[in-house]
Amino acid sequence: MNAYPKLFTPITVGPFTLPNRIVMGSMHTGLEGERAAVHRIAAFYAARARGGTPLVITGGYGPNRAGRMTPHPAYIGSRDDALVLKPIADAVHAEGGRILLQLLHSGRYGYHDGSVAPSPLKSPINKTVPRELTGAEIRQTIEDYAAAAAFACEAGFDGIEIMGSEGYLISQFLAPRTNKRSDEWGGDFANRVRFPSEVVARVRARIGRERLLMYRTTVLDLVEGGLTLDEIRAVAAAMEAAGADVLNTGIGWHEAQVPTITQAVPRGGFAWAAGLMKPAVRIPVIASNRINAPETAEAIIAAGDADMVSLARALLADEAFAAKAAKGDRAGINICIACNQACLDHYFTFKPATCLVNPRALREEEFPATPAATKKRIAVVGGGLAGMAAAASAAERGHAVTLFEAAGELGGQFNLAKRIPGKQEFAESVAYFAERLRRAGVAVKLGEKASVAGLATERFQHAVVASGIAPRKLDIPGADDPRVVSYVDLLAGRVEASARVAIIGGGGIGFDVALYLAERRSRSHLDAEAFAAHWGVDRANAALAKNGHAMPTDYKITMLKRSPGPFGRTLGKTTGWVHRAELARAGVRFVDGAAYTGIDARGLHIRRADGSAECIEADTIVVCAGQEPLRALASEALAAAGIGCTYVGGANFATELDAKRAIEEGMRAGSSL
Ligand code: NAP
Ligand code: SF4
């Protein structure tokens, strides 16, 4: 029997019967507006269809110029605009899949001068004040949706998803927060729901019943002035009545102060919200957000919260997620760790998306899986993620690979990261790459340090040196005090922190250490109920209750850095705010512009830019001052022994090292040898 029987039960949505319940949810790739990138997008979606996902939804395209997200022309304003995208639909069809084009009008979220909205109210996450739409322009916008939908279907798409959630134009019409109109489009609920109802009805009329019409409806706004549960249900019923075949669901406006997709959110942590809306309609409902594993998807459907599941980042991480789940090959799935580092952080900094754990994503053509022309004996020195990625990629291409890891386990820095609250997912990546090593026949030697002489004796022809980093040490009076500890020893559990803690360094690891201490008592990352309580979400009413309350913690924490200015600027664009909010709630004190003058029995002494001195009283001083490369083997010595050498990850360059670069470098090395 299939390991996930509910997930792999066929379902009929609109005109189509699909073999399983997995939908690839819409996600911005950052390439929507680039005509030259159409084949890249086509290869990306086709790979997902080939990997067993029966229904794919594109990134969002505006139904007109005003509705585009960025200055790029990612909108369908004419038949030609749609025909350019035909290779995408054709590529998915060639793999036996179906594909919908998503129409997303950004409204006041548009990052350009021409943004429009029901009312001229600036969003807190955008600099531009939108222009208020006239009644005639609203009518025209509805027609633009219908025309764009018809053009997309002419270009071969199997239907349309209308984006009606997450704070975009349709949300802006629905919610009193952003709709202050006094005409037929604003005021009471009947007027506010008119715009999406007419959009759906007109699109339905234009594309006919042979095409699929999906509407992405809000099930939780998470902002003041958002919809009530009764209104959420009424919107869903209205969209069914207007002609939608299936309802996808969206959680939280982009300006919400509650995490909705980051690592802080437990797996499937918002499926309950779809379940609250579901009784209002008879058409199928799709749950979304943080569904990254087949067992999570199965549980959601089994619980009756939804009929199908939407996976977006999970399919960026593994194009064959569905096919592997169908075979019960859970260990073979590369799980999305919800880091956002290479997908949403890229998009919101105007770079094309890819994936930290799967650098091939959206660059499929750059990493062809071609066998090596000449088979070599390759040593990989270091079993962190960079080394594992290099070893797996090289062995899968036919090389004979041995991986040497001085520690007793694989995983390197990820073994520390997985101890941070909310970063448990990092354990998945270690397990996945270890499984790839096993399947590719890599000889893994744990607890063994490689030497040049040893590699020469064993006739290795090339060494990939992935020996990682060494934490930077402090060079100030008192740095050898026993109260000074490295983040490595703290996170590895070799030392315990006392109640008063000073953290030296305000980078990603300084934040991680502060979170590790501050949230030790919290279970909000593991359990949907605890998460909702922690972030002030009233589950019974699908509303936002009190938020931002203080978080109890056992530690009095001070974070310090030498440079002036705010903390957290180097954190991820879409995740940093969560960490900052958490530490503020835990009462962490932030001290910038600090010169460290010494450590003694009282604590850490600093001098500020204005010359004043202060002692930060602390019994534990955790050093998170960055890293130095750790090059286990020198390239000159390897060359003298006739062994080629490639440095990857931290061993290559420790400054601004992150897992994204480490894995990509490892994979590129393994793919090019
Ligand atoms: P980092 O981001 O480079 O931060 C190092 C910190 O140490 C800085 O705040 C720096 O601030 C301070 N520092 C540097 N040299 C120092 C010295 N000699 N003495 C005292 N302080 C010194 O490095 P990291 O925190 O170790 O993180 C490593 C990498 O992992 C980074 O790329 C980071 O982005 C990534 N990472 C990201 C996350 C995340 O986004 N959540 C989490 C973990 C790791 P001053 O120079 O101002 O003192
Ligand atoms: Fe998931 Fe991170 Fe990959 Fe984005 S970059 S798809 S969040 S693993």
PDB file of C-alpha atoms and ligand atoms in Angstrom, residues 263 341 345 417 423 472-475 487 504-512 515 560-564 567 570-572 575-576 579 593-594 596 623-628 654-659, ligand 1:
ATOM      1  CA  GLN A 263      11.354  28.526   9.753  1.00  0.00           C
ATOM      2  CA  GLN A 341      17.716  32.448   1.488  1.00  0.00           C
ATOM      3  CA  ASP A 345      15.291  36.666  -0.401  1.00  0.00           C
ATOM      4  CA  ALA A 417      22.361  25.107  13.183  1.00  0.00           C
ATOM      5  CA  LYS A 423      16.113  25.419  12.495  1.00  0.00           C
ATOM      6  CA  ARG A 472      37.605  33.576  15.034  1.00  0.00           C
ATOM      7  CA  LYS A 473      39.148  34.034  18.491  1.00  0.00           C
ATOM      8  CA  LEU A 474      39.129  37.222  20.532  1.00  0.00           C
ATOM      9  CA  ASP A 475      42.366  39.097  20.925  1.00  0.00           C
ATOM     10  CA  TYR A 487      29.461  29.571  19.933  1.00  0.00           C
ATOM     11  CA  ILE A 504      30.150  39.372  20.929  1.00  0.00           C
ATOM     12  CA  GLY A 505      29.150  39.720  17.275  1.00  0.00           C
ATOM     13  CA  GLY A 506      25.872  40.726  15.648  1.00  0.00           C
ATOM     14  CA  GLY A 507      25.958  38.511  12.552  1.00  0.00           C
ATOM     15  CA  GLY A 508      23.703  35.570  11.745  1.00  0.00           C
ATOM     16  CA  ILE A 509      25.384  33.367  14.321  1.00  0.00           C
ATOM     17  CA  GLY A 510      25.170  36.000  17.074  1.00  0.00           C
ATOM     18  CA  PHE A 511      21.417  36.127  16.402  1.00  0.00           C
ATOM     19  CA  ASP A 512      21.228  32.338  16.353  1.00  0.00           C
ATOM     20  CA  LEU A 515      17.595  32.869  19.889  1.00  0.00           C
ATOM     21  CA  LEU A 560      27.350  43.681  20.979  1.00  0.00           C
ATOM     22  CA  LYS A 561      29.165  44.651  17.820  1.00  0.00           C
ATOM     23  CA  ARG A 562      31.941  47.086  16.990  1.00  0.00           C
ATOM     24  CA  SER A 563      30.411  48.738  13.960  1.00  0.00           C
ATOM     25  CA  PRO A 564      27.835  51.490  14.453  1.00  0.00           C
ATOM     26  CA  PHE A 567      21.613  45.085  14.295  1.00  0.00           C
ATOM     27  CA  THR A 570      23.032  41.075   7.337  1.00  0.00           C
ATOM     28  CA  LEU A 571      20.104  38.781   8.080  1.00  0.00           C
ATOM     29  CA  GLY A 572      17.797  37.504   5.352  1.00  0.00           C
ATOM     30  CA  THR A 575      13.346  36.450   7.701  1.00  0.00           C
ATOM     31  CA  GLY A 576      15.525  38.935   9.597  1.00  0.00           C
ATOM     32  CA  HIS A 579      14.573  37.206  14.549  1.00  0.00           C
ATOM     33  CA  GLY A 593      29.753  50.848  18.240  1.00  0.00           C
ATOM     34  CA  ALA A 594      31.491  48.985  21.100  1.00  0.00           C
ATOM     35  CA  TYR A 596      36.118  45.726  23.569  1.00  0.00           C
ATOM     36  CA  VAL A 623      32.209  34.783  20.933  1.00  0.00           C
ATOM     37  CA  CYS A 624      30.384  34.931  17.583  1.00  0.00           C
ATOM     38  CA  ALA A 625      32.998  37.036  15.817  1.00  0.00           C
ATOM     39  CA  GLY A 626      32.970  35.351  12.425  1.00  0.00           C
ATOM     40  CA  GLN A 627      35.288  32.727  11.022  1.00  0.00           C
ATOM     41  CA  GLU A 628      38.659  32.031   9.428  1.00  0.00           C
ATOM     42  CA  ALA A 654      35.221  32.184   5.114  1.00  0.00           C
ATOM     43  CA  THR A 655      34.061  35.807   4.965  1.00  0.00           C
ATOM     44  CA  GLU A 656      30.344  36.029   4.339  1.00  0.00           C
ATOM     45  CA  LEU A 657      30.258  32.284   4.107  1.00  0.00           C
ATOM     46  CA  ASP A 658      26.779  30.909   4.124  1.00  0.00           C
ATOM     47  CA  ALA A 659      25.295  27.533   3.440  1.00  0.00           C
TER      48      ALA A 659
HETATM   49  P1  NAP B   1      29.203  37.445  10.271  1.00  0.00           P
HETATM   50  O1  NAP B   1      27.826  37.592   9.748  1.00  0.00           O
HETATM   51  O2  NAP B   1      30.337  37.860   9.424  1.00  0.00           O
HETATM   52  O3  NAP B   1      29.248  38.242  11.646  1.00  0.00           O
HETATM   53  C1  NAP B   1      30.414  38.299  12.412  1.00  0.00           C
HETATM   54  C2  NAP B   1      30.210  39.309  13.530  1.00  0.00           C
HETATM   55  O4  NAP B   1      31.407  39.358  14.284  1.00  0.00           O
HETATM   56  C3  NAP B   1      29.915  40.677  13.030  1.00  0.00           C
HETATM   57  O5  NAP B   1      28.815  41.174  13.758  1.00  0.00           O
HETATM   58  C4  NAP B   1      31.197  41.469  13.318  1.00  0.00           C
HETATM   59  O6  NAP B   1      30.709  42.723  13.761  1.00  0.00           O
HETATM   60  C5  NAP B   1      31.876  40.682  14.409  1.00  0.00           C
HETATM   61  N1  NAP B   1      33.330  40.606  14.290  1.00  0.00           N
HETATM   62  C6  NAP B   1      34.050  40.390  13.168  1.00  0.00           C
HETATM   63  N2  NAP B   1      35.374  40.336  13.467  1.00  0.00           N
HETATM   64  C7  NAP B   1      35.487  40.510  14.801  1.00  0.00           C
HETATM   65  C8  NAP B   1      36.585  40.563  15.700  1.00  0.00           C
HETATM   66  N3  NAP B   1      37.818  40.402  15.280  1.00  0.00           N
HETATM   67  N4  NAP B   1      36.325  40.776  17.007  1.00  0.00           N
HETATM   68  C9  NAP B   1      35.063  40.941  17.444  1.00  0.00           C
HETATM   69  N5  NAP B   1      33.982  40.918  16.641  1.00  0.00           N
HETATM   70  C10 NAP B   1      34.193  40.693  15.327  1.00  0.00           C
HETATM   71  O7  NAP B   1      29.497  35.948  10.671  1.00  0.00           O
HETATM   72  P2  NAP B   1      28.628  34.903  11.464  1.00  0.00           P
HETATM   73  O8  NAP B   1      27.641  35.536  12.369  1.00  0.00           O
HETATM   74  O9  NAP B   1      29.626  33.969  12.040  1.00  0.00           O
HETATM   75  O10 NAP B   1      27.837  34.160  10.329  1.00  0.00           O
HETATM   76  C11 NAP B   1      28.547  33.415   9.335  1.00  0.00           C
HETATM   77  C12 NAP B   1      27.718  33.327   8.069  1.00  0.00           C
HETATM   78  O11 NAP B   1      26.579  32.542   8.252  1.00  0.00           O
HETATM   79  C13 NAP B   1      27.242  34.687   7.590  1.00  0.00           C
HETATM   80  O12 NAP B   1      27.327  34.752   6.192  1.00  0.00           O
HETATM   81  C14 NAP B   1      25.815  34.701   7.994  1.00  0.00           C
HETATM   82  O13 NAP B   1      25.047  35.520   7.135  1.00  0.00           O
HETATM   83  C15 NAP B   1      25.424  33.246   7.895  1.00  0.00           C
HETATM   84  N6  NAP B   1      24.350  32.986   8.843  1.00  0.00           N
HETATM   85  C16 NAP B   1      23.142  33.547   8.609  1.00  0.00           C
HETATM   86  C17 NAP B   1      22.117  33.357   9.510  1.00  0.00           C
HETATM   87  C18 NAP B   1      20.786  34.004   9.281  1.00  0.00           C
HETATM   88  O14 NAP B   1      20.608  34.741   8.337  1.00  0.00           O
HETATM   89  N7  NAP B   1      19.811  33.770  10.109  1.00  0.00           N
HETATM   90  C19 NAP B   1      22.307  32.587  10.634  1.00  0.00           C
HETATM   91  C20 NAP B   1      23.559  32.027  10.839  1.00  0.00           C
HETATM   92  C21 NAP B   1      24.580  32.245   9.940  1.00  0.00           C
HETATM   93  P3  NAP B   1      31.611  43.981  14.029  1.00  0.00           P
HETATM   94  O15 NAP B   1      32.705  43.935  12.994  1.00  0.00           O
HETATM   95  O16 NAP B   1      30.684  45.135  13.910  1.00  0.00           O
HETATM   96  O17 NAP B   1      32.113  43.806  15.426  1.00  0.00           O
END
